[in-house]
CSV table of C-alpha atoms and ligand atoms in Angstrom, one decimal:
chain,number,residue,atom,x,y,z
A,129,MET,CA,71.4,-124.7,-26.8
A,130,LYS,CA,71.4,-124.8,-30.8
A,131,TYR,CA,72.7,-122.7,-32.6
A,132,ARG,CA,72.4,-121.7,-37.2
A,133,ILE,CA,74.8,-119.5,-38.5
A,134,GLU,CA,73.8,-116.5,-39.9
A,135,LYS,CA,76.1,-113.9,-41.7
A,136,ASP,CA,76.7,-110.6,-42.3
A,137,THR,CA,79.4,-108.0,-43.9
A,138,MET,CA,81.5,-108.8,-41.5
A,139,GLY,CA,81.2,-112.3,-40.9
A,140,GLU,CA,79.8,-115.6,-39.4
A,141,VAL,CA,77.8,-115.0,-36.4
A,142,GLU,CA,76.1,-118.1,-34.3
A,143,VAL,CA,72.9,-117.2,-33.5
A,144,PRO,CA,70.4,-119.2,-31.1
A,145,GLU,CA,68.7,-121.6,-33.3
A,146,ASP,CA,65.2,-120.5,-32.2
A,147,LYS,CA,65.3,-117.2,-33.6
A,148,LEU,CA,64.0,-114.4,-36.3
A,149,TRP,CA,67.2,-112.4,-35.6
A,150,GLY,CA,70.2,-112.0,-37.5
A,151,ALA,CA,74.5,-111.7,-37.2
A,152,GLN,CA,74.0,-107.8,-36.2
A,153,THR,CA,71.5,-108.3,-33.6
A,154,GLU,CA,73.2,-111.0,-32.0
A,155,ARG,CA,76.0,-108.5,-32.0
A,156,SER,CA,74.9,-106.0,-30.3
A,157,ARG,CA,73.9,-108.5,-27.9
A,158,ASN,CA,76.9,-109.5,-27.3
A,159,ASN,CA,78.8,-106.4,-27.5
A,160,PHE,CA,76.2,-104.3,-24.9
A,161,LYS,CA,75.3,-106.4,-21.9
A,162,ILE,CA,74.5,-102.4,-20.3
A,163,GLY,CA,71.7,-103.4,-18.1
A,164,ALA,CA,70.4,-106.4,-20.9
A,165,PRO,CA,68.2,-107.9,-20.5
A,166,ALA,CA,66.1,-105.7,-23.8
A,167,SER,CA,64.8,-102.9,-22.6
A,168,ILE,CA,65.1,-100.8,-26.1
A,169,PRO,CA,61.1,-100.4,-25.6
A,170,LEU,CA,58.2,-102.3,-27.8
A,171,GLU,CA,56.2,-98.6,-28.5
A,172,ILE,CA,59.3,-98.7,-31.0
A,173,VAL,CA,59.2,-101.9,-32.0
A,174,TYR,CA,56.0,-101.0,-33.2
A,175,GLY,CA,57.2,-97.3,-34.7
A,176,PHE,CA,59.2,-99.6,-36.8
A,177,ALA,CA,56.4,-101.9,-37.5
A,178,TYR,CA,54.7,-98.5,-39.1
A,179,LEU,CA,57.0,-97.6,-40.7
A,180,LYS,CA,58.6,-100.7,-42.4
A,181,LYS,CA,55.2,-101.5,-43.7
A,182,ALA,CA,55.4,-97.4,-44.7
A,183,ALA,CA,58.2,-97.8,-46.5
A,184,ALA,CA,57.2,-101.8,-48.6
A,185,TYR,CA,54.0,-99.7,-49.8
A,186,THR,CA,55.4,-96.8,-51.0
A,187,ASN,CA,58.6,-98.5,-53.1
A,188,CYS,CA,56.0,-100.7,-54.1
A,189,GLU,CA,54.4,-98.1,-55.8
A,190,LEU,CA,57.3,-95.6,-57.3
A,191,GLY,CA,58.6,-99.0,-58.5
A,192,ALA,CA,61.9,-99.5,-56.1
A,193,LEU,CA,59.7,-102.8,-54.9
A,194,PRO,CA,57.9,-106.3,-56.5
A,195,ILE,CA,54.3,-106.6,-54.8
A,196,GLU,CA,55.1,-110.4,-53.4
A,197,LYS,CA,58.4,-108.4,-51.5
A,198,ARG,CA,56.0,-105.5,-50.0
A,199,ASP,CA,53.0,-107.6,-48.6
A,200,LEU,CA,55.6,-110.2,-47.1
A,201,ILE,CA,56.7,-107.2,-45.5
A,202,ALA,CA,53.9,-105.6,-44.7
A,203,GLN,CA,52.4,-109.1,-43.9
A,204,VAL,CA,55.2,-109.5,-41.1
A,205,CYS,CA,54.6,-106.3,-39.7
A,206,ASP,CA,51.0,-106.2,-39.2
A,207,GLU,CA,51.9,-109.7,-36.8
A,208,ILE,CA,54.3,-107.8,-35.1
A,209,LEU,CA,52.0,-105.0,-34.3
A,210,GLU,CA,49.6,-107.9,-32.8
A,211,GLY,CA,52.0,-108.7,-30.6
A,212,LYS,CA,53.3,-112.2,-32.0
A,213,HIS,CA,57.1,-111.1,-32.1
A,214,ASP,CA,57.0,-108.8,-28.7
A,215,ASP,CA,59.7,-111.6,-27.6
A,216,GLN,CA,62.8,-111.1,-30.8
A,217,PHE,CA,63.6,-108.2,-30.2
A,218,PRO,CA,66.7,-108.2,-27.2
A,219,LEU,CA,68.4,-105.3,-28.1
A,220,VAL,CA,69.3,-102.4,-24.9
A,221,ILE,CA,69.1,-98.4,-25.4
A,222,TRP,CA,72.6,-99.3,-24.5
A,223,GLN,CA,74.2,-99.3,-27.6
A,224,THR,CA,75.0,-97.2,-30.8
A,225,GLY,CA,73.5,-93.9,-30.8
A,226,SER,CA,71.6,-94.0,-33.9
A,227,GLY,CA,70.0,-97.3,-32.8
A,228,THR,CA,71.2,-99.1,-35.8
A,229,GLN,CA,71.0,-102.6,-34.4
A,230,SER,CA,67.8,-101.8,-33.8
A,231,ASN,CA,67.0,-101.2,-36.9
A,232,MET,CA,68.9,-104.1,-38.3
A,233,ASN,CA,67.0,-106.6,-35.7
A,234,VAL,CA,64.0,-105.2,-36.9
A,235,ASN,CA,64.9,-105.6,-40.2
A,236,GLU,CA,66.4,-109.5,-39.6
A,237,VAL,CA,63.1,-110.6,-37.7
A,238,ILE,CA,60.7,-109.3,-40.3
A,239,ALA,CA,63.2,-111.0,-43.3
A,240,ASN,CA,63.7,-114.3,-41.7
A,241,ARG,CA,60.1,-114.3,-40.8
A,242,ALA,CA,59.0,-113.5,-44.5
A,243,HIS,CA,61.4,-116.3,-45.0
A,244,GLN,CA,58.7,-119.1,-42.4
A,245,LEU,CA,55.9,-117.6,-44.2
A,246,ALA,CA,57.5,-118.4,-48.0
A,247,GLY,CA,58.0,-122.3,-47.0
A,248,LYS,CA,61.1,-122.2,-45.6
A,249,THR,CA,63.2,-123.1,-42.7
A,250,ILE,CA,65.4,-119.7,-42.0
A,251,GLY,CA,69.2,-120.3,-43.9
A,252,GLU,CA,67.3,-122.5,-46.4
A,253,GLY,CA,68.1,-121.4,-49.6
A,254,GLU,CA,68.7,-118.3,-50.6
A,255,LYS,CA,66.8,-115.1,-48.4
A,256,THR,CA,62.8,-114.5,-49.4
A,257,LEU,CA,64.3,-110.8,-48.8
A,258,GLN,CA,67.7,-109.8,-48.0
A,259,PRO,CA,66.8,-107.4,-44.6
A,260,ASN,CA,69.3,-104.3,-46.2
A,261,ASP,CA,68.0,-104.5,-49.6
A,262,ASP,CA,64.7,-105.0,-49.6
A,263,VAL,CA,63.2,-104.5,-46.0
A,264,ASN,CA,65.3,-101.2,-45.6
A,265,LYS,CA,65.2,-100.2,-49.0
A,266,SER,CA,65.0,-96.0,-49.1
A,267,GLN,CA,66.5,-95.9,-45.4
A,268,SER,CA,69.4,-95.6,-42.7
A,269,SER,CA,68.4,-95.6,-39.0
A,270,ASN,CA,69.5,-91.8,-39.3
A,271,ASP,CA,66.1,-91.2,-40.3
A,272,THR,CA,63.7,-94.5,-39.7
A,273,PHE,CA,64.9,-94.4,-35.7
A,274,PRO,CA,63.9,-90.7,-35.5
A,275,THR,CA,60.5,-91.5,-36.9
A,276,GLY,CA,60.1,-94.7,-34.7
A,277,MET,CA,60.9,-92.4,-31.9
A,278,HIS,CA,58.0,-89.9,-33.5
A,279,ILE,CA,55.5,-92.4,-34.2
A,280,ALA,CA,56.2,-93.7,-30.1
A,281,ALA,CA,56.1,-91.0,-28.3
A,282,TYR,CA,52.8,-90.0,-30.3
A,283,LYS,CA,50.8,-92.7,-29.9
A,284,LYS,CA,51.5,-92.7,-25.7
A,285,ILE,CA,51.3,-89.2,-25.8
A,286,LEU,CA,47.7,-89.5,-27.5
A,287,GLU,CA,46.2,-93.0,-25.8
A,288,VAL,CA,48.0,-92.7,-22.1
A,289,THR,CA,49.2,-89.4,-21.5
A,290,ILE,CA,46.9,-87.1,-22.1
A,291,PRO,CA,43.2,-89.7,-21.4
A,292,GLY,CA,45.0,-90.2,-17.5
A,293,ILE,CA,45.1,-85.6,-16.8
A,294,THR,CA,42.9,-85.3,-18.0
A,295,GLN,CA,40.5,-88.1,-16.0
A,296,LEU,CA,42.6,-86.3,-13.3
A,297,ARG,CA,41.6,-82.7,-14.0
A,298,ASP,CA,37.4,-83.5,-14.4
A,299,THR,CA,37.5,-85.1,-10.6
A,300,LEU,CA,39.3,-82.8,-9.4
A,301,LYS,CA,37.1,-79.6,-11.1
A,302,LYS,CA,34.0,-81.7,-9.5
A,303,LYS,CA,35.4,-81.5,-6.3
A,304,SER,CA,36.3,-78.0,-6.6
A,305,ASP,CA,32.3,-77.1,-7.9
A,306,GLU,CA,31.4,-79.6,-5.3
A,307,PHE,CA,33.3,-77.7,-2.4
A,308,LYS,CA,33.3,-73.9,-3.7
A,309,ASP,CA,31.1,-72.3,-0.6
A,310,VAL,CA,33.8,-74.6,1.6
A,311,VAL,CA,35.4,-71.5,3.4
A,312,LYS,CA,37.9,-72.2,4.4
A,313,ILE,CA,42.5,-70.4,6.3
A,314,GLY,CA,44.8,-69.9,3.4
A,315,ARG,CA,48.4,-70.1,4.0
A,316,THR,CA,51.2,-67.8,2.1
A,317,HIS,CA,54.7,-68.9,2.5
A,318,PHE,CA,53.6,-72.1,4.8
A,319,MET,CA,51.7,-69.4,7.3
A,320,ASP,CA,48.4,-68.2,7.5
A,321,ALA,CA,46.9,-66.0,5.3
A,322,THR,CA,43.3,-65.2,5.1
A,323,PRO,CA,40.9,-67.3,3.2
A,324,LEU,CA,39.8,-68.6,0.6
A,325,THR,CA,36.9,-71.3,-0.9
A,326,ILE,CA,38.2,-74.6,-1.2
A,327,GLY,CA,36.6,-75.3,-4.2
A,328,GLN,CA,39.5,-71.8,-5.4
A,329,GLU,CA,42.3,-73.9,-4.8
A,330,LEU,CA,40.6,-77.2,-6.1
A,331,SER,CA,40.6,-74.2,-9.3
A,332,GLY,CA,44.6,-73.5,-9.2
A,333,TYR,CA,44.7,-77.3,-10.4
A,334,VAL,CA,42.2,-77.7,-12.7
A,335,SER,CA,44.1,-74.6,-14.7
A,336,GLN,CA,47.7,-75.2,-14.3
A,337,LEU,CA,46.8,-79.0,-15.0
A,338,ASP,CA,44.5,-77.7,-18.0
A,339,HIS,CA,47.6,-75.1,-19.2
A,340,GLY,CA,50.1,-79.0,-18.9
A,341,LEU,CA,48.1,-80.0,-21.7
A,342,LYS,CA,47.6,-77.2,-23.2
A,343,ALA,CA,51.5,-77.5,-23.3
A,344,LEU,CA,51.4,-80.9,-23.9
A,345,GLU,CA,49.7,-80.8,-26.8
A,346,ASN,CA,51.0,-77.7,-28.5
A,347,THR,CA,53.9,-80.2,-29.5
A,348,LEU,CA,51.9,-82.0,-31.0
A,349,PRO,CA,52.2,-80.8,-34.5
A,350,HIS,CA,56.8,-80.8,-34.0
A,351,LEU,CA,56.2,-84.7,-33.5
A,352,ALA,CA,54.1,-85.2,-35.7
A,353,GLU,CA,56.9,-84.7,-38.5
A,354,LEU,CA,58.8,-87.8,-39.6
A,355,ALA,CA,62.8,-87.9,-40.7
A,356,LEU,CA,62.1,-90.6,-43.1
A,357,GLY,CA,62.9,-90.1,-46.5
A,358,GLY,CA,66.3,-88.2,-45.2
A,359,THR,CA,68.4,-91.2,-44.8
A,360,ALA,CA,72.2,-91.3,-43.8
A,361,VAL,CA,72.7,-87.2,-43.5
A,362,GLY,CA,69.0,-85.8,-44.6
A,363,THR,CA,69.5,-85.2,-48.6
A,364,GLY,CA,67.0,-88.7,-49.1
A,365,LEU,CA,70.0,-90.0,-51.6
A,366,ASN,CA,68.8,-93.6,-52.5
A,367,THR,CA,65.2,-92.7,-52.1
A,368,PRO,CA,63.1,-93.1,-55.4
A,369,LYS,CA,60.8,-89.7,-56.8
A,370,GLY,CA,58.5,-88.3,-54.1
A,371,TYR,CA,59.2,-91.2,-51.5
A,372,ALA,CA,59.5,-88.8,-48.2
A,373,LYS,CA,56.0,-88.0,-49.5
A,374,ARG,CA,54.5,-90.6,-50.0
A,375,VAL,CA,55.4,-92.7,-46.8
A,376,SER,CA,54.2,-90.9,-44.2
A,377,GLU,CA,51.1,-90.4,-46.3
A,378,PHE,CA,50.9,-94.8,-45.7
A,379,ILE,CA,52.2,-93.8,-42.2
A,380,ALA,CA,49.8,-91.9,-41.1
A,381,GLN,CA,47.2,-94.1,-43.0
A,382,PHE,CA,48.5,-97.1,-41.6
A,383,THR,CA,48.3,-95.5,-37.6
A,384,GLY,CA,45.2,-92.9,-38.5
A,385,LEU,CA,47.6,-89.9,-37.0
A,386,PRO,CA,48.3,-87.2,-38.2
A,387,PHE,CA,51.6,-87.7,-39.5
A,388,ILE,CA,53.8,-85.3,-42.3
A,389,THR,CA,57.1,-85.3,-43.3
A,390,ALA,CA,59.4,-83.7,-41.1
A,391,GLU,CA,60.3,-79.8,-44.3
A,392,ASN,CA,63.8,-79.9,-43.4
A,393,LYS,CA,64.9,-83.5,-43.0
A,394,PHE,CA,68.9,-82.5,-41.4
A,395,GLU,CA,66.6,-80.8,-38.5
A,396,ALA,CA,65.1,-84.9,-38.1
A,397,LEU,CA,68.1,-86.4,-37.8
A,398,ALA,CA,70.5,-84.4,-37.0
A,399,ALA,CA,68.6,-82.9,-33.5
A,400,HIS,CA,65.4,-84.0,-31.8
A,401,ASP,CA,64.0,-80.1,-30.3
A,402,ALA,CA,60.3,-81.9,-30.6
A,403,PHE,CA,61.6,-84.2,-28.0
A,404,VAL,CA,62.9,-82.0,-26.2
A,405,GLU,CA,60.1,-79.7,-26.4
A,406,THR,CA,57.6,-82.5,-25.9
A,407,HIS,CA,59.4,-83.7,-23.0
A,408,GLY,CA,59.6,-79.7,-21.5
A,409,ALA,CA,55.3,-80.0,-21.7
A,410,LEU,CA,55.9,-82.6,-19.3
A,411,LYS,CA,58.1,-82.4,-17.2
A,412,GLN,CA,55.5,-78.8,-16.3
A,413,LEU,CA,53.3,-81.4,-15.8
A,414,ALA,CA,55.5,-82.9,-13.2
A,415,VAL,CA,56.4,-79.5,-11.6
A,416,SER,CA,52.1,-78.8,-11.5
A,417,LEU,CA,51.4,-82.4,-9.9
A,418,ASN,CA,54.2,-82.6,-8.2
A,419,LYS,CA,52.7,-78.9,-6.5
A,420,ILE,CA,48.9,-81.0,-6.3
A,421,GLY,CA,50.1,-84.4,-5.1
A,422,ASN,CA,52.5,-82.4,-1.7
A,423,ASP,CA,49.4,-79.9,-1.7
A,424,ILE,CA,47.3,-83.3,-0.8
A,425,ARG,CA,49.5,-84.5,1.2
A,426,MET,CA,49.5,-81.9,4.2
A,427,LEU,CA,46.7,-80.4,3.8
A,428,ALA,CA,45.4,-84.5,4.2
A,429,SER,CA,47.8,-84.7,7.6
A,430,GLY,CA,47.0,-86.0,10.7
A,431,PRO,CA,44.8,-87.5,12.0
A,432,ARG,CA,45.3,-85.8,14.9
A,433,SER,CA,49.1,-83.7,15.2
A,434,GLY,CA,48.3,-82.4,10.9
A,435,ILE,CA,46.8,-79.8,9.3
A,436,GLY,CA,43.7,-82.2,8.6
A,437,GLU,CA,41.7,-80.3,6.2
A,438,LEU,CA,40.6,-83.0,4.0
A,439,ILE,CA,40.4,-86.1,4.5
A,440,ILE,CA,41.1,-88.8,2.0
A,441,PRO,CA,40.6,-92.0,1.1
A,442,ALA,CA,42.1,-94.7,3.5
A,443,ASN,CA,43.6,-97.8,0.7
A,444,GLU,CA,45.5,-100.0,2.2
A,445,PRO,CA,47.9,-100.1,6.6
A,446,GLY,CA,50.1,-97.7,6.3
A,447,SER,CA,53.0,-99.1,9.1
A,448,SER,CA,54.5,-102.1,9.7
A,449,ILE,CA,55.0,-101.3,13.2
A,450,MET,CA,52.4,-98.4,13.7
A,451,PRO,CA,48.8,-100.0,14.0
A,452,GLY,CA,46.1,-98.7,12.5
A,453,LYS,CA,48.6,-96.2,10.9
A,454,VAL,CA,47.4,-94.6,7.1
A,455,ASN,CA,49.6,-93.1,5.2
A,456,PRO,CA,49.0,-90.4,1.8
A,457,THR,CA,50.5,-93.3,-0.7
A,458,GLN,CA,49.4,-92.1,-3.5
A,459,CYS,CA,50.6,-88.3,-3.4
A,460,GLU,CA,54.0,-90.5,-2.5
A,461,ALA,CA,53.7,-92.0,-6.0
A,462,LEU,CA,52.3,-89.1,-7.4
A,463,THR,CA,54.9,-87.1,-5.8
A,464,MET,CA,58.8,-90.3,-6.8
A,465,VAL,CA,56.9,-90.3,-10.6
A,466,CYS,CA,57.3,-86.6,-10.6
A,467,ALA,CA,61.1,-87.2,-9.3
A,468,GLN,CA,62.0,-89.8,-12.2
A,469,VAL,CA,60.7,-87.4,-15.0
A,470,MET,CA,62.3,-83.9,-13.5
A,471,GLY,CA,65.6,-86.8,-13.9
A,472,ASN,CA,64.5,-88.1,-17.7
A,473,ASP,CA,63.8,-84.4,-18.5
A,474,VAL,CA,67.3,-84.2,-17.7
A,475,ALA,CA,68.7,-86.5,-19.8
A,476,ILE,CA,67.0,-85.5,-22.8
A,477,ASN,CA,68.4,-82.0,-22.9
A,478,VAL,CA,72.0,-83.6,-22.8
A,479,GLY,CA,71.1,-85.9,-25.3
A,480,GLY,CA,69.4,-82.9,-27.0
A,481,MET,CA,72.0,-81.2,-26.9
A,482,GLN,CA,74.3,-83.7,-28.9
A,483,GLY,CA,73.6,-83.6,-32.3
A,484,HIS,CA,77.5,-83.4,-34.3
A,485,PHE,CA,77.0,-81.8,-37.8
A,486,GLU,CA,74.5,-84.9,-39.6
A,487,LEU,CA,73.4,-86.6,-36.8
A,488,ASN,CA,72.7,-86.6,-33.6
A,489,VAL,CA,73.2,-90.4,-31.4
A,490,PHE,CA,72.1,-90.0,-28.9
A,491,LYS,CA,68.1,-91.9,-29.8
A,492,PRO,CA,68.2,-94.8,-27.8
A,493,VAL,CA,68.0,-92.8,-24.7
A,494,MET,CA,66.3,-90.1,-25.3
A,495,ALA,CA,63.3,-91.8,-26.7
A,496,ALA,CA,63.5,-94.7,-23.5
A,497,ASN,CA,63.2,-91.1,-21.7
A,498,LEU,CA,60.2,-90.0,-23.5
A,499,LEU,CA,58.6,-93.0,-23.1
A,500,GLN,CA,58.8,-93.2,-19.5
A,501,SER,CA,58.2,-90.0,-18.9
A,502,ALA,CA,54.7,-90.0,-21.0
A,503,GLN,CA,53.6,-93.7,-19.1
A,504,LEU,CA,54.9,-92.6,-16.0
A,505,ILE,CA,52.3,-89.2,-15.9
A,506,GLY,CA,49.2,-91.1,-17.6
A,507,ASP,CA,49.3,-94.1,-15.6
A,508,ALA,CA,50.1,-92.0,-12.1
A,509,CYS,CA,47.4,-89.4,-12.9
A,510,VAL,CA,45.1,-92.3,-13.0
A,511,SER,CA,45.8,-94.0,-10.2
A,512,PHE,CA,46.2,-91.0,-7.6
A,513,ASP,CA,42.3,-89.3,-9.4
A,514,GLU,CA,40.6,-93.4,-8.7
A,515,HIS,CA,42.8,-93.7,-5.3
A,516,CYS,CA,43.0,-90.3,-3.9
A,517,ALA,CA,40.8,-87.7,-5.8
A,518,GLN,CA,37.7,-89.2,-6.1
A,519,GLY,CA,37.6,-89.9,-2.0
A,520,ILE,CA,38.8,-86.4,-0.9
A,521,GLU,CA,35.9,-85.2,1.2
A,522,PRO,CA,36.3,-81.4,3.4
A,523,ASN,CA,37.0,-81.9,7.4
A,524,HIS,CA,34.8,-78.9,8.2
A,525,LYS,CA,34.8,-80.0,11.9
A,526,ARG,CA,38.6,-79.3,11.1
A,527,ILE,CA,38.5,-76.6,8.8
A,528,THR,CA,36.1,-74.2,10.8
A,529,GLU,CA,38.5,-74.6,14.1
A,530,LEU,CA,41.7,-73.8,12.0
A,531,LEU,CA,39.9,-71.1,10.1
A,532,ASN,CA,38.3,-68.6,13.4
A,533,ASN,CA,41.6,-69.6,15.3
A,534,SER,CA,43.6,-67.1,13.2
A,535,LEU,CA,44.6,-64.0,13.6
A,536,MET,CA,44.9,-63.4,9.3
A,537,LEU,CA,41.5,-62.2,9.3
A,538,VAL,CA,42.4,-59.3,11.0
A,539,THR,CA,43.2,-58.6,7.5
A,540,ALA,CA,39.2,-57.7,7.1
A,541,LEU,CA,40.1,-54.4,9.1
A,542,ASN,CA,42.5,-52.3,7.3
A,543,THR,CA,39.9,-51.0,5.3
A,544,LYS,CA,38.0,-49.7,9.2
A,545,ILE,CA,40.5,-49.1,10.9
A,546,GLY,CA,43.8,-49.2,9.1
A,547,TYR,CA,47.3,-50.9,8.9
A,548,TYR,CA,47.9,-50.9,12.2
A,549,LYS,CA,45.8,-50.8,14.1
A,550,ALA,CA,44.3,-54.6,12.4
A,551,ALA,CA,48.1,-55.2,13.1
A,552,GLU,CA,47.8,-54.7,17.2
A,553,ILE,CA,44.9,-56.7,17.7
A,554,ALA,CA,46.9,-59.0,16.1
A,555,ASN,CA,50.0,-59.1,17.8
A,556,THR,CA,48.1,-58.4,20.6
A,557,ALA,CA,46.0,-61.2,20.9
A,558,HIS,CA,48.8,-63.4,19.0
A,559,LYS,CA,50.9,-62.8,22.6
A,560,ASN,CA,47.8,-63.1,25.3
A,561,GLY,CA,47.1,-66.5,23.4
A,562,THR,CA,43.2,-64.5,23.2
A,563,THR,CA,40.7,-64.1,20.1
A,564,LEU,CA,40.9,-61.1,17.4
A,565,LYS,CA,37.3,-60.0,19.1
A,566,HIS,CA,38.6,-59.7,22.9
A,567,GLU,CA,41.3,-57.9,21.9
A,568,ALA,CA,39.9,-55.4,19.4
A,569,ILE,CA,37.6,-54.4,22.2
A,570,ALA,CA,39.9,-54.5,24.5
A,571,LEU,CA,41.7,-52.2,22.8
A,572,GLY,CA,38.8,-50.1,21.9
A,573,HIS,CA,39.7,-50.1,18.1
A,574,VAL,CA,36.4,-51.2,17.1
A,575,THR,CA,32.9,-52.7,19.3
A,576,GLU,CA,31.2,-56.1,18.9
A,577,GLU,CA,28.8,-55.1,16.7
A,578,GLU,CA,31.6,-53.2,14.6
A,579,PHE,CA,34.3,-57.1,14.8
A,580,GLU,CA,30.7,-59.5,14.6
A,581,GLU,CA,29.4,-57.5,10.9
A,582,TRP,CA,33.2,-56.9,9.7
A,583,VAL,CA,35.3,-59.7,9.9
A,584,LYS,CA,33.7,-62.6,8.6
A,585,PRO,CA,36.0,-65.6,6.6
A,586,GLU,CA,32.8,-65.4,3.8
A,587,ASP,CA,33.1,-61.8,3.3
A,588,MET,CA,36.7,-62.5,2.5
A,589,VAL,CA,37.1,-64.8,-0.2
A,590,GLY,CA,36.2,-62.6,-3.0
A,591,SER,CA,33.7,-63.8,-6.1
A,592,LEU,CA,37.2,-65.6,-8.3
A,593,LYS,CA,36.4,-69.1,-8.7
B,829,LIG,O1,72.4,-97.4,-39.4
B,829,LIG,C1,72.7,-96.0,-40.3
B,829,LIG,O2,72.2,-96.4,-41.8
B,829,LIG,C2,73.3,-94.9,-40.7
B,829,LIG,C3,74.4,-94.7,-39.5
B,829,LIG,O3,73.8,-94.4,-38.3
B,829,LIG,C4,75.7,-94.0,-39.9
B,829,LIG,O4,75.6,-92.9,-39.9
B,829,LIG,O5,76.4,-94.2,-40.0
């Protein structure tokens, strides 16, 4: 491999000749071979591209950067956002906790690419742009990395997570309406209980997702607050007057999203409570989705020896050894995603607890985990929706069989003959393996006509939708 020499304040570093990055990126590559290759999410790099462009525009407007430099920075940022330089960001999550090396990676790529755009080869003559003085002007990693994190997370939640959850929620609502009259036996403590409809059961899942979506959306205003303008410790040292507000306005303009400057930059640098808050909502959704996935796989269990009340799509052969076996694989994928989100939540909570004095230095791990959760939940909801939820059908034969066989239909007699006599009927039927009706009449507690009139599952589901 051919190398060129790049320099930073510590001296010379060999960098692969065909790469746009510089000395500090290369040092990071050499010093942090932890889980390589590249694991800093590209979404964060794109977040940086938005903010570097916004910073260049703001610096220029406020008289701190010539227009030619602004335009070069903006042009490279646009190229980055078009995905033209995805392979120029080789760093890992497990680097400096401020993300300084990723900030410098972006600064170096912009500077070297700008040199090329100015018609020169990298290393030829004086640099067209200085990574620290021009591209990083009015910035520190301490305010840029959290800004990139917030832009990336906001976009991911808006573009992937919320649409995915909404798609699944809408299907479950449709199924809930479709099966609103299908009466089945309920279960509490895993044991037979009084009846309800499939529509009612599914409506609980819809409500869970509605609440989860609301919780997630409620976190967006905090996520919309940007740290940029705080620089090293939150005071805004080395920024021109009016910079913080204006740079956020440019970011809002370039992203089309309602970003604003954080009211308090000390919080925005030293704490990532916004991430803890947003991931809290993602965790809530994972809790809900785990229940939904578990319920559906248990209700669809069988086909001969399980509950078998629901039929779900048979998408692929389930077993390499057992012929004809089909498994609830979408439920398995969904609940595995939920397990991953729970793990990510722990990492984010631990990271969030570590804001020491003026800086939280768990930024890359918090950012990567949140982005992973947001992507996984969105994707898993779409997959579960398209390959499972949309195809859910009731197994009417099995539902009727289990409903009529249930001893808990006896609960309808409580108000007619009292709890004790009703319990005697249920216990005797269970002991003798007979029906409720048979024992109710044999014990002399009701007549056949009374039983027929009083014990009707369809009258036991209440009026709640
Ligand atoms: O990289 C920076 O801009 C600052 C760094 O994170 C530091 O506080 O030491």
